[in-house]
């Protein structure tokens, strides 16, 4: 049985708590024993806000966990195997290094860090301690994106020719002390939200050669709040992504359209579908409705228990996502200039 702690139980942390409680109920080999957050209000059934419906909305008896407001105290007192770090982005590197130094396996929410150098520190610390490190790029475990990855890998319908990704909705105003809208702490929509699609693009098609990006700042002090990016590849492939987190709507959307030689894959509010050039619907049926958040922690636990190589979501790949992101930001800063990935 793996003993786990959850560090950070804000809106996203509540979503992870949902799954940890499910693991207990389903008698999985993971047991959450401790929760840490600087704000003791989080140890009550207050209603947080998140743009993914149904996540973090459950009521719990927090007395079943050991509760802390100081991470160092928790790390000293608890006998743990793994932690989930669900903290503001600017704290990811520091918290990860502390937990790895204590001999714990670390799952850290996305984005990995605010720059590639911090990502490298995290990776090197994991190697030095011999512990697993994985970043919460949950789309790699999300059914609709897994199906898309399978289409690309199998080549059953030929090569991908063009792709478009969109992610967006209303502004995330729920973060602790509004850190999400402070560029030096969260990086804006580019880092916190669009990073999902960057990660999926490089997972599907490999590293682009360069990018050309335009961005808009809507909130004072925030990073880019809306962006559009063209990804430049050597092969005959057109890829574009857009992200916007100040839409005047209560809904949240994540959309893609990927055109293959033999058909087109779509995902929108109606779900995933694939249509061939002959008009045949060959959409697969998914066996469960669980989101990627549920499956990624089970995968991570399986790596630890079975000492397996992380072939789906290694931290080096998450660092590559941040490398692309930095080129996008540089391009935005330069008004759309073509910027090579460093």
Coordinates of N, CA and C in Angstrom, one line a residue, residues 54-278:
X54 N -18.0 19.2 -12.1 CA -18.1 18.0 -11.3 C -16.8 17.7 -10.6
X55 N -15.7 18.5 -10.8 CA -14.4 18.3 -10.2 C -14.4 19.2 -8.9
X56 N -14.0 18.6 -7.8 CA -13.8 19.3 -6.6 C -15.1 19.8 -5.9
X57 N -16.2 19.1 -6.1 CA -17.5 19.5 -5.6 C -18.0 18.6 -4.5
X58 N -17.3 17.6 -4.1 CA -17.8 16.6 -3.1 C -17.5 17.1 -1.7
X59 N -18.3 16.6 -0.7 CA -18.1 16.9 0.7 C -17.4 15.7 1.3
X60 N -16.4 16.0 2.2 CA -15.7 15.0 2.9 C -15.5 15.2 4.4
X61 N -15.2 14.1 5.1 CA -14.9 14.2 6.5 C -13.4 14.3 6.6
X62 N -12.9 15.5 6.8 CA -11.4 15.7 6.8 C -10.7 15.1 8.0
X63 N -11.5 14.7 9.0 CA -10.9 14.1 10.2 C -10.2 12.7 9.8
X64 N -10.5 12.2 8.7 CA -9.9 10.9 8.3 C -8.5 11.1 7.8
X65 N -8.0 12.4 7.7 CA -6.6 12.6 7.3 C -5.9 13.4 8.3
X66 N -4.5 13.3 8.3 CA -3.7 14.1 9.1 C -3.6 15.5 8.4
X67 N -3.9 16.6 9.1 CA -3.9 17.9 8.4 C -2.8 18.8 8.9
X68 N -2.2 19.5 8.0 CA -1.0 20.3 8.2 C -1.2 21.7 7.5
X69 N -0.6 22.7 8.1 CA -0.5 24.0 7.4 C 1.0 24.3 7.1
X70 N 1.9 23.4 7.4 CA 3.3 23.6 7.1 C 3.8 22.3 6.5
X71 N 4.3 22.5 5.2 CA 4.8 21.3 4.5 C 6.0 20.6 5.2
X72 N 6.9 21.5 5.7 CA 8.1 20.9 6.3 C 7.8 20.0 7.5
X73 N 6.8 20.5 8.3 CA 6.3 19.7 9.5 C 5.7 18.4 9.0
X74 N 4.9 18.4 8.0 CA 4.3 17.2 7.5 C 5.4 16.2 7.0
X75 N 6.4 16.7 6.3 CA 7.5 15.9 5.8 C 8.3 15.2 6.9
X76 N 8.4 15.9 8.0 CA 9.1 15.4 9.2 C 8.3 14.4 9.9
X77 N 7.0 14.6 10.1 CA 6.2 13.7 10.9 C 5.6 12.5 10.2
X78 N 5.4 12.6 8.9 CA 4.7 11.5 8.2 C 5.6 10.5 7.6
X79 N 5.2 9.3 7.6 CA 6.0 8.2 6.8 C 5.2 8.0 5.5
X80 N 5.8 8.6 4.4 CA 5.1 8.6 3.1 C 5.9 7.9 2.1
X81 N 5.2 7.5 1.0 CA 5.8 7.0 -0.2 C 5.8 8.0 -1.3
X82 N 4.7 8.8 -1.4 CA 4.6 9.7 -2.6 C 3.8 10.9 -2.1
X83 N 3.9 12.0 -2.9 CA 3.1 13.2 -2.7 C 2.6 13.7 -4.0
X84 N 1.5 14.3 -3.9 CA 0.9 15.1 -5.1 C 1.1 16.6 -4.7
X85 N 1.8 17.3 -5.5 CA 2.0 18.7 -5.3 C 1.1 19.5 -6.2
X86 N 0.1 20.2 -5.6 CA -0.9 20.9 -6.3 C -0.9 22.4 -5.8
X87 N 0.3 23.0 -6.0 CA 0.6 24.3 -5.5 C 0.6 25.3 -6.7
X88 N 0.6 26.6 -6.4 CA 0.9 27.6 -7.5 C 2.2 27.3 -8.2
X89 N 2.2 27.6 -9.5 CA 3.3 27.2 -10.4 C 4.7 27.7 -9.8
X90 N 4.8 28.9 -9.3 CA 6.1 29.4 -8.8 C 6.7 28.6 -7.7
X91 N 5.9 27.7 -7.0 CA 6.3 26.9 -5.9 C 6.7 25.5 -6.3
X92 N 6.4 25.1 -7.6 CA 6.6 23.7 -8.0 C 8.0 23.2 -7.8
X93 N 9.0 24.0 -8.3 CA 10.3 23.5 -8.2 C 10.8 23.3 -6.8
X94 N 10.6 24.3 -5.9 CA 11.1 24.3 -4.6 C 10.4 23.1 -3.8
X95 N 9.1 23.0 -3.9 CA 8.4 21.9 -3.2 C 8.8 20.5 -3.7
X96 N 9.0 20.4 -5.0 CA 9.5 19.1 -5.6 C 10.8 18.7 -5.1
X97 N 11.8 19.7 -5.1 CA 13.1 19.4 -4.6 C 13.1 18.9 -3.1
X98 N 12.3 19.6 -2.3 CA 12.2 19.2 -0.9 C 11.7 17.8 -0.7
X99 N 10.6 17.5 -1.5 CA 10.0 16.1 -1.3 C 10.9 15.0 -1.9
X100 N 11.6 15.3 -3.0 CA 12.5 14.3 -3.5 C 13.7 14.1 -2.5
X101 N 14.2 15.2 -1.9 CA 15.3 15.1 -0.9 C 14.9 14.2 0.3
X102 N 13.5 14.2 0.6 CA 13.0 13.3 1.7 C 12.8 11.9 1.2
X103 N 13.1 11.6 0.0 CA 13.0 10.2 -0.5 C 11.6 9.9 -1.0
X104 N 10.8 10.8 -1.4 CA 9.5 10.6 -1.8 C 9.3 10.7 -3.3
X105 N 8.5 9.9 -3.9 CA 8.1 10.0 -5.3 C 7.2 11.2 -5.4
X106 N 7.3 11.9 -6.5 CA 6.6 13.2 -6.6 C 5.8 13.3 -7.9
X107 N 4.5 13.5 -7.7 CA 3.6 13.9 -8.8 C 3.4 15.4 -8.6
X108 N 3.7 16.2 -9.6 CA 3.5 17.6 -9.6 C 2.6 18.1 -10.6
X109 N 1.7 19.0 -10.3 CA 0.7 19.5 -11.3 C 1.5 20.3 -12.4
X110 N 0.8 20.4 -13.5 CA 1.3 21.2 -14.6 C 1.1 22.7 -14.3
X111 N 1.8 23.6 -14.9 CA 3.0 23.4 -15.7 C 4.2 23.0 -14.8
X112 N 5.1 22.3 -15.4 CA 6.2 21.8 -14.6 C 6.9 22.9 -13.8
X113 N 7.2 24.0 -14.4 CA 7.9 25.1 -13.8 C 7.8 26.4 -14.7
X114 N 8.3 27.5 -14.2 CA 8.2 28.7 -15.0 C 9.3 28.9 -16.0
X115 N 10.3 28.0 -16.0 CA 11.4 28.0 -17.0 C 12.1 26.7 -17.1
X116 N 12.8 26.4 -18.2 CA 13.4 25.1 -18.3 C 14.5 24.8 -17.3
X117 N 15.2 25.8 -16.8 CA 16.3 25.5 -15.8 C 15.7 24.9 -14.6
X118 N 14.6 25.4 -14.1 CA 13.9 24.8 -12.9 C 13.5 23.4 -13.2
X119 N 13.0 23.1 -14.4 CA 12.6 21.8 -14.8 C 13.8 20.8 -14.7
X120 N 15.0 21.3 -15.2 CA 16.2 20.5 -15.2 C 16.6 20.2 -13.7
X121 N 16.5 21.2 -12.8 CA 16.8 20.9 -11.4 C 15.9 19.8 -10.9
X122 N 14.6 19.8 -11.2 CA 13.7 18.8 -10.8 C 14.1 17.4 -11.3
X123 N 14.4 17.4 -12.6 CA 14.7 16.1 -13.2 C 16.0 15.5 -12.6
X124 N 17.0 16.4 -12.4 CA 18.3 15.9 -11.9 C 18.1 15.4 -10.4
X125 N 17.3 16.1 -9.7 CA 17.0 15.7 -8.3 C 16.4 14.3 -8.3
X126 N 15.4 14.1 -9.2 CA 14.8 12.8 -9.3 C 15.8 11.7 -9.6
X127 N 16.6 12.0 -10.5 CA 17.7 11.0 -10.9 C 18.6 10.7 -9.7
X128 N 19.0 11.7 -9.1 CA 20.0 11.6 -7.9 C 19.4 10.8 -6.8
X129 N 18.1 11.0 -6.5 CA 17.4 10.3 -5.4 C 16.9 8.9 -5.8
X130 N 16.8 8.7 -7.2 CA 16.2 7.4 -7.7 C 14.7 7.3 -7.5
X131 N 14.1 8.5 -7.4 CA 12.6 8.5 -7.2 C 11.9 9.0 -8.5
X132 N 10.7 8.5 -8.6 CA 9.9 8.9 -9.8 C 9.4 10.4 -9.7
X133 N 9.4 11.1 -10.8 CA 8.8 12.4 -10.9 C 7.9 12.4 -12.2
X134 N 6.7 12.8 -12.0 CA 5.8 13.0 -13.1 C 5.0 14.2 -13.0
X135 N 4.7 14.9 -14.1 CA 4.0 16.1 -14.2 C 2.6 15.9 -14.6
X136 N 1.6 16.7 -14.1 CA 0.2 16.4 -14.4 C -0.3 16.9 -15.7
X137 N 0.4 16.4 -16.8 CA -0.1 16.7 -18.2 C -1.2 15.7 -18.5
X138 N -2.4 15.9 -17.9 CA -3.4 14.9 -17.8 C -4.0 14.5 -19.2
X139 N -3.9 15.4 -20.2 CA -4.5 15.0 -21.5 C -3.9 13.7 -22.0
X140 N -2.7 13.4 -21.6 CA -2.1 12.1 -22.1 C -2.8 10.9 -21.6
X141 N -3.7 11.1 -20.6 CA -4.5 10.0 -20.0 C -6.0 10.3 -20.3
X142 N -6.4 11.3 -21.0 CA -7.8 11.6 -21.3 C -8.3 10.9 -22.5
X143 N -9.4 10.1 -22.4 CA -9.8 9.2 -23.5 C -9.7 9.8 -24.9
X144 N -10.3 11.0 -25.0 CA -10.4 11.6 -26.4 C -9.0 11.9 -27.0
X145 N -8.0 12.2 -26.1 CA -6.7 12.4 -26.6 C -5.9 11.2 -26.7
X146 N -6.2 10.2 -25.9 CA -5.5 8.8 -26.1 C -5.9 8.3 -27.4
X147 N -7.2 8.4 -27.8 CA -7.7 7.9 -29.1 C -7.0 8.6 -30.2
X148 N -6.8 9.9 -30.1 CA -6.1 10.7 -31.1 C -4.7 10.2 -31.2
X149 N -4.0 10.0 -30.1 CA -2.6 9.5 -30.1 C -2.5 8.2 -30.8
X150 N -3.5 7.3 -30.6 CA -3.5 6.0 -31.2 C -3.7 6.1 -32.7
X151 N -4.5 7.1 -33.2 CA -4.7 7.3 -34.6 C -3.4 7.7 -35.3
X152 N -2.7 8.6 -34.6 CA -1.4 9.1 -35.1 C -0.4 8.0 -35.2
X153 N -0.3 7.2 -34.1 CA 0.8 6.2 -34.0 C 0.5 5.0 -34.9
X154 N -0.8 4.6 -35.1 CA -1.1 3.5 -35.9 C -0.9 3.7 -37.4
X155 N -1.1 4.9 -37.8 CA -1.1 5.2 -39.3 C -2.2 4.6 -40.0
X156 N -3.2 4.1 -39.3 CA -4.3 3.4 -40.0 C -5.0 4.3 -41.0
X157 N -5.1 5.6 -40.8 CA -5.8 6.5 -41.7 C -4.8 7.5 -42.3
X158 N -3.5 7.0 -42.4 CA -2.5 7.8 -43.1 C -1.9 8.9 -42.1
X159 N -1.1 9.8 -42.7 CA -0.4 10.8 -41.9 C -1.3 11.9 -41.6
X160 N -1.1 12.6 -40.4 CA -1.8 13.8 -40.1 C -1.3 15.0 -41.0
X161 N -2.2 15.8 -41.5 CA -1.9 16.8 -42.5 C -2.1 18.2 -41.8
X162 N -3.1 18.4 -41.0 CA -3.3 19.6 -40.3 C -4.0 19.4 -39.0
X163 N -3.8 20.4 -38.1 CA -4.4 20.2 -36.7 C -4.7 21.6 -36.1
X164 N -5.8 21.6 -35.4 CA -6.2 22.9 -34.7 C -6.6 22.5 -33.3
X165 N -6.2 23.2 -32.3 CA -6.6 23.0 -30.9 C -7.0 24.3 -30.3
X166 N -8.1 24.3 -29.5 CA -8.6 25.5 -28.8 C -8.9 25.1 -27.4
X167 N -8.6 26.0 -26.5 CA -8.9 25.8 -25.0 C -9.3 27.2 -24.5
X168 N -10.4 27.2 -23.8 CA -10.7 28.6 -23.3 C -12.0 28.6 -22.5
X169 N -12.3 29.7 -21.9 CA -13.5 30.0 -21.1 C -13.4 31.2 -20.3
X170 N -14.1 31.3 -19.2 CA -14.1 32.5 -18.3 C -12.8 32.5 -17.5
X171 N -12.5 33.7 -17.0 CA -11.3 33.9 -16.2 C -11.2 33.1 -14.9
X172 N -10.1 32.4 -14.6 CA -10.0 31.7 -13.3 C -9.8 32.7 -12.2
X173 N -10.8 33.1 -11.5 CA -10.7 34.1 -10.5 C -10.7 33.5 -9.1
X174 N -10.5 32.1 -9.0 CA -10.7 31.4 -7.8 C -9.3 31.2 -7.1
X175 N -8.2 31.5 -7.7 CA -6.9 31.1 -7.1 C -6.6 31.9 -5.8
X176 N -5.8 31.2 -4.9 CA -5.4 31.8 -3.6 C -4.7 33.1 -3.8
X177 N -5.2 34.2 -3.3 CA -4.6 35.5 -3.4 C -4.4 35.9 -4.8
X178 N -5.3 35.3 -5.7 CA -5.3 35.6 -7.1 C -4.0 35.4 -7.9
X179 N -3.2 34.4 -7.4 CA -1.9 34.2 -8.0 C -1.9 33.9 -9.5
X180 N -3.0 33.3 -10.0 CA -3.1 32.9 -11.4 C -3.0 34.2 -12.3
X181 N -3.4 35.3 -11.9 CA -3.4 36.5 -12.7 C -2.2 37.4 -12.4
X182 N -1.2 36.8 -11.8 CA 0.1 37.5 -11.6 C 1.2 36.8 -12.4
X183 N 1.7 37.5 -13.4 CA 2.6 36.9 -14.4 C 3.8 36.2 -13.7
X184 N 4.4 36.8 -12.7 CA 5.6 36.3 -12.1 C 5.3 35.0 -11.3
X185 N 4.0 34.8 -10.9 CA 3.6 33.6 -10.1 C 3.0 32.5 -11.0
X186 N 2.2 32.8 -12.0 CA 1.5 31.8 -12.7 C 1.8 31.8 -14.2
X187 N 2.2 33.0 -14.8 CA 2.6 33.0 -16.2 C 1.4 33.3 -17.1
X188 N 0.2 33.5 -16.6 CA -0.9 33.8 -17.4 C -1.5 32.5 -18.1
X189 N -2.4 32.7 -19.0 CA -3.1 31.6 -19.7 C -2.1 30.8 -20.5
X190 N -1.0 31.4 -21.0 CA 0.0 30.7 -21.8 C 0.6 29.6 -21.0
X191 N 0.9 29.8 -19.7 CA 1.5 28.8 -18.9 C 0.5 27.9 -18.3
X192 N -0.6 28.4 -17.7 CA -1.5 27.6 -16.9 C -2.5 26.8 -17.7
X193 N -2.9 27.3 -18.8 CA -4.0 26.7 -19.5 C -3.6 26.1 -20.9
X194 N -3.0 27.0 -21.7 CA -2.5 26.6 -23.0 C -1.4 25.5 -23.0
X195 N -0.7 25.4 -21.8 CA 0.3 24.4 -21.7 C -0.2 23.0 -22.0
X196 N -1.5 22.7 -21.7 CA -2.1 21.4 -22.1 C -1.9 21.1 -23.6
X197 N -2.3 22.1 -24.4 CA -2.3 21.8 -25.8 C -0.9 21.8 -26.4
X198 N 0.0 22.6 -25.8 CA 1.4 22.6 -26.2 C 1.9 21.1 -26.0
X199 N 1.6 20.6 -24.8 CA 2.1 19.3 -24.5 C 1.5 18.2 -25.4
X200 N 0.3 18.4 -25.7 CA -0.4 17.4 -26.6 C 0.2 17.5 -28.0
X201 N 0.5 18.7 -28.5 CA 1.0 18.9 -29.8 C 2.4 18.2 -30.0
X202 N 3.3 18.4 -29.0 CA 4.6 17.8 -29.1 C 4.5 16.3 -28.9
X203 N 3.5 15.8 -28.1 CA 3.3 14.4 -27.8 C 2.8 13.7 -29.1
X204 N 2.0 14.4 -29.8 CA 1.4 13.8 -31.1 C 2.4 13.9 -32.2
X205 N 3.0 15.0 -32.4 CA 3.7 15.3 -33.7 C 5.2 15.5 -33.5
X206 N 5.7 15.4 -32.3 CA 7.1 15.7 -32.0 C 7.4 17.2 -31.8
X207 N 8.7 17.5 -31.6 CA 9.1 18.9 -31.3 C 9.0 19.7 -32.6
X208 N 8.3 20.8 -32.6 CA 8.4 21.7 -33.7 C 9.7 22.3 -33.9
X209 N 10.0 22.8 -35.1 CA 11.3 23.5 -35.4 C 11.3 24.9 -34.7
X210 N 10.1 25.6 -34.9 CA 10.0 26.9 -34.4 C 8.5 27.3 -34.2
X211 N 8.2 28.4 -33.7 CA 6.8 28.9 -33.5 C 6.7 30.3 -33.9
X212 N 5.5 30.7 -34.2 CA 5.1 32.1 -34.4 C 3.9 32.4 -33.6
X213 N 3.9 33.4 -32.7 CA 2.8 33.5 -31.8 C 2.4 35.0 -31.6
X214 N 1.1 35.2 -31.4 CA 0.6 36.5 -31.0 C -0.2 36.4 -29.7
X215 N -0.1 37.4 -28.9 CA -0.8 37.3 -27.6 C -1.4 38.7 -27.2
X216 N -2.4 38.6 -26.3 CA -3.1 39.8 -25.8 C -3.0 39.8 -24.3
X217 N -2.7 40.9 -23.7 CA -2.8 41.0 -22.2 C -4.1 41.8 -21.9
X218 N -5.0 41.2 -21.2 CA -6.3 41.8 -20.9 C -6.3 42.4 -19.4
X219 N -5.7 41.6 -18.5 CA -5.6 42.0 -17.1 C -4.3 42.6 -16.7
X220 N -4.3 43.7 -16.0 CA -3.1 44.4 -15.6 C -2.3 43.4 -14.7
X221 N -1.0 43.3 -15.1 CA -0.1 42.4 -14.3 C -0.1 41.0 -14.6
X222 N -1.1 40.6 -15.5 CA -1.2 39.2 -15.9 C -0.2 38.9 -17.0
X223 N 0.0 37.6 -17.3 CA 0.7 37.2 -18.5 C -0.2 37.4 -19.7
X224 N 0.1 36.7 -20.8 CA -0.8 36.7 -22.0 C -2.1 36.0 -21.6
X225 N -3.2 36.7 -21.9 CA -4.5 36.1 -21.5 C -5.2 35.5 -22.7
X226 N -4.7 35.8 -23.9 CA -5.2 35.1 -25.1 C -4.0 35.0 -26.1
X227 N -3.9 33.8 -26.7 CA -2.8 33.6 -27.6 C -3.2 32.8 -28.8
X228 N -2.5 33.0 -29.9 CA -2.7 32.1 -31.1 C -1.3 31.8 -31.5
X229 N -1.0 30.5 -31.9 CA 0.3 30.0 -32.2 C 0.3 29.2 -33.4
X230 N 1.2 29.4 -34.3 CA 1.5 28.5 -35.4 C 2.8 27.7 -35.1
X231 N 2.7 26.4 -35.3 CA 3.9 25.5 -35.1 C 4.5 25.2 -36.4
X232 N 5.8 25.3 -36.5 CA 6.5 25.1 -37.8 C 7.3 23.8 -37.7
X233 N 6.9 22.9 -38.6 CA 7.5 21.6 -38.7 C 8.2 21.4 -40.1
X234 N 9.2 20.5 -40.1 CA 9.9 20.3 -41.4 C 9.0 19.6 -42.4
X235 N 8.2 18.7 -41.9 CA 7.3 17.9 -42.8 C 6.1 18.7 -43.2
X236 N 5.3 18.1 -44.1 CA 4.1 18.8 -44.6 C 3.0 18.7 -43.6
X237 N 3.0 19.6 -42.6 CA 2.1 19.6 -41.5 C 1.8 21.0 -41.1
X238 N 0.5 21.3 -41.0 CA 0.0 22.6 -40.5 C -0.6 22.4 -39.1
X239 N -0.1 23.1 -38.1 CA -0.6 23.0 -36.8 C -0.8 24.4 -36.2
X240 N -2.0 24.7 -35.6 CA -2.3 25.9 -34.9 C -3.0 25.6 -33.6
X241 N -2.8 26.5 -32.6 CA -3.5 26.4 -31.3 C -3.9 27.8 -30.9
X242 N -5.0 27.8 -30.2 CA -5.5 29.1 -29.6 C -5.9 28.9 -28.2
X243 N -5.7 29.9 -27.4 CA -6.2 29.8 -26.0 C -6.7 31.2 -25.5
X244 N -7.7 31.2 -24.7 CA -8.3 32.4 -24.3 C -9.0 32.2 -23.0
X245 N -8.6 33.0 -21.9 CA -9.3 32.7 -20.7 C -10.0 34.0 -20.1
X246 N -10.4 34.9 -21.1 CA -11.3 36.0 -20.6 C -12.6 36.1 -21.5
X247 N -13.1 34.9 -21.9 CA -14.3 34.9 -22.6 C -15.5 35.2 -21.7
X248 N -16.5 35.9 -22.2 CA -17.7 36.3 -21.5 C -18.7 35.2 -21.5
X249 N -18.3 34.1 -20.8 CA -19.2 32.9 -20.7 C -18.9 32.1 -19.5
X250 N -19.8 31.3 -19.0 CA -19.6 30.4 -17.9 C -19.1 29.1 -18.3
X251 N -19.1 28.8 -19.6 CA -18.7 27.5 -20.1 C -17.2 27.4 -20.3
X252 N -16.7 26.2 -20.4 CA -15.3 26.0 -20.7 C -15.2 25.0 -21.9
X253 N -14.3 25.2 -22.8 CA -14.3 24.4 -24.0 C -12.8 23.9 -24.2
X254 N -12.7 22.6 -24.6 CA -11.4 22.2 -25.2 C -11.8 21.4 -26.4
X255 N -11.2 21.8 -27.5 CA -11.6 21.4 -28.9 C -10.4 21.0 -29.7
X256 N -10.5 20.0 -30.5 CA -9.5 19.8 -31.5 C -10.1 19.3 -32.8
X257 N -9.4 19.5 -33.9 CA -9.7 19.0 -35.2 C -8.4 18.6 -35.9
X258 N -8.2 17.3 -36.1 CA -7.0 16.8 -36.8 C -7.4 16.1 -38.0
X259 N -6.8 16.6 -39.1 CA -7.1 16.1 -40.5 C -6.0 15.1 -40.9
X260 N -6.4 13.8 -41.2 CA -5.5 12.8 -41.7 C -5.7 12.6 -43.2
X261 N -4.8 11.9 -43.8 CA -5.0 11.5 -45.2 C -6.3 10.8 -45.4
X262 N -6.7 10.0 -44.5 CA -7.9 9.1 -44.7 C -9.1 9.5 -43.9
X263 N -9.1 10.7 -43.2 CA -10.3 11.1 -42.5 C -9.9 12.2 -41.5
X264 N -10.9 12.5 -40.7 CA -10.8 13.7 -39.7 C -11.3 13.3 -38.3
X265 N -10.5 13.6 -37.3 CA -10.8 13.4 -35.9 C -11.3 14.7 -35.3
X266 N -12.4 14.7 -34.6 CA -12.9 15.9 -34.0 C -13.1 15.6 -32.5
X267 N -12.9 16.7 -31.7 CA -13.4 16.6 -30.3 C -14.0 18.0 -30.0
X268 N -15.2 18.0 -29.4 CA -15.8 19.2 -28.9 C -16.8 18.9 -27.8
X269 N -17.7 19.7 -27.5 CA -18.6 19.5 -26.4 C -19.4 18.2 -26.5
X270 N -19.6 17.7 -27.7 CA -20.3 16.5 -28.0 C -19.5 15.3 -27.9
X271 N -18.2 15.4 -27.6 CA -17.3 14.3 -27.5 C -16.4 14.1 -28.7
X272 N -15.8 12.9 -28.8 CA -14.9 12.5 -29.8 C -15.6 11.8 -31.0
X273 N -15.2 12.1 -32.2 CA -15.7 11.3 -33.3 C -14.6 11.3 -34.4
X274 N -14.7 10.3 -35.3 CA -13.8 10.2 -36.4 C -14.6 9.7 -37.6
X275 N -14.4 10.5 -38.7 CA -15.1 10.2 -40.0 C -14.1 10.0 -41.1
X276 N -14.2 8.9 -41.9 CA -13.3 8.7 -42.9 C -13.7 9.5 -44.2
X277 N -12.8 9.5 -45.1 CA -13.0 10.3 -46.4 C -14.3 9.8 -47.1
X278 N -14.7 8.5 -46.9 CA -15.9 8.0 -47.5 C -17.1 8.3 -46.7

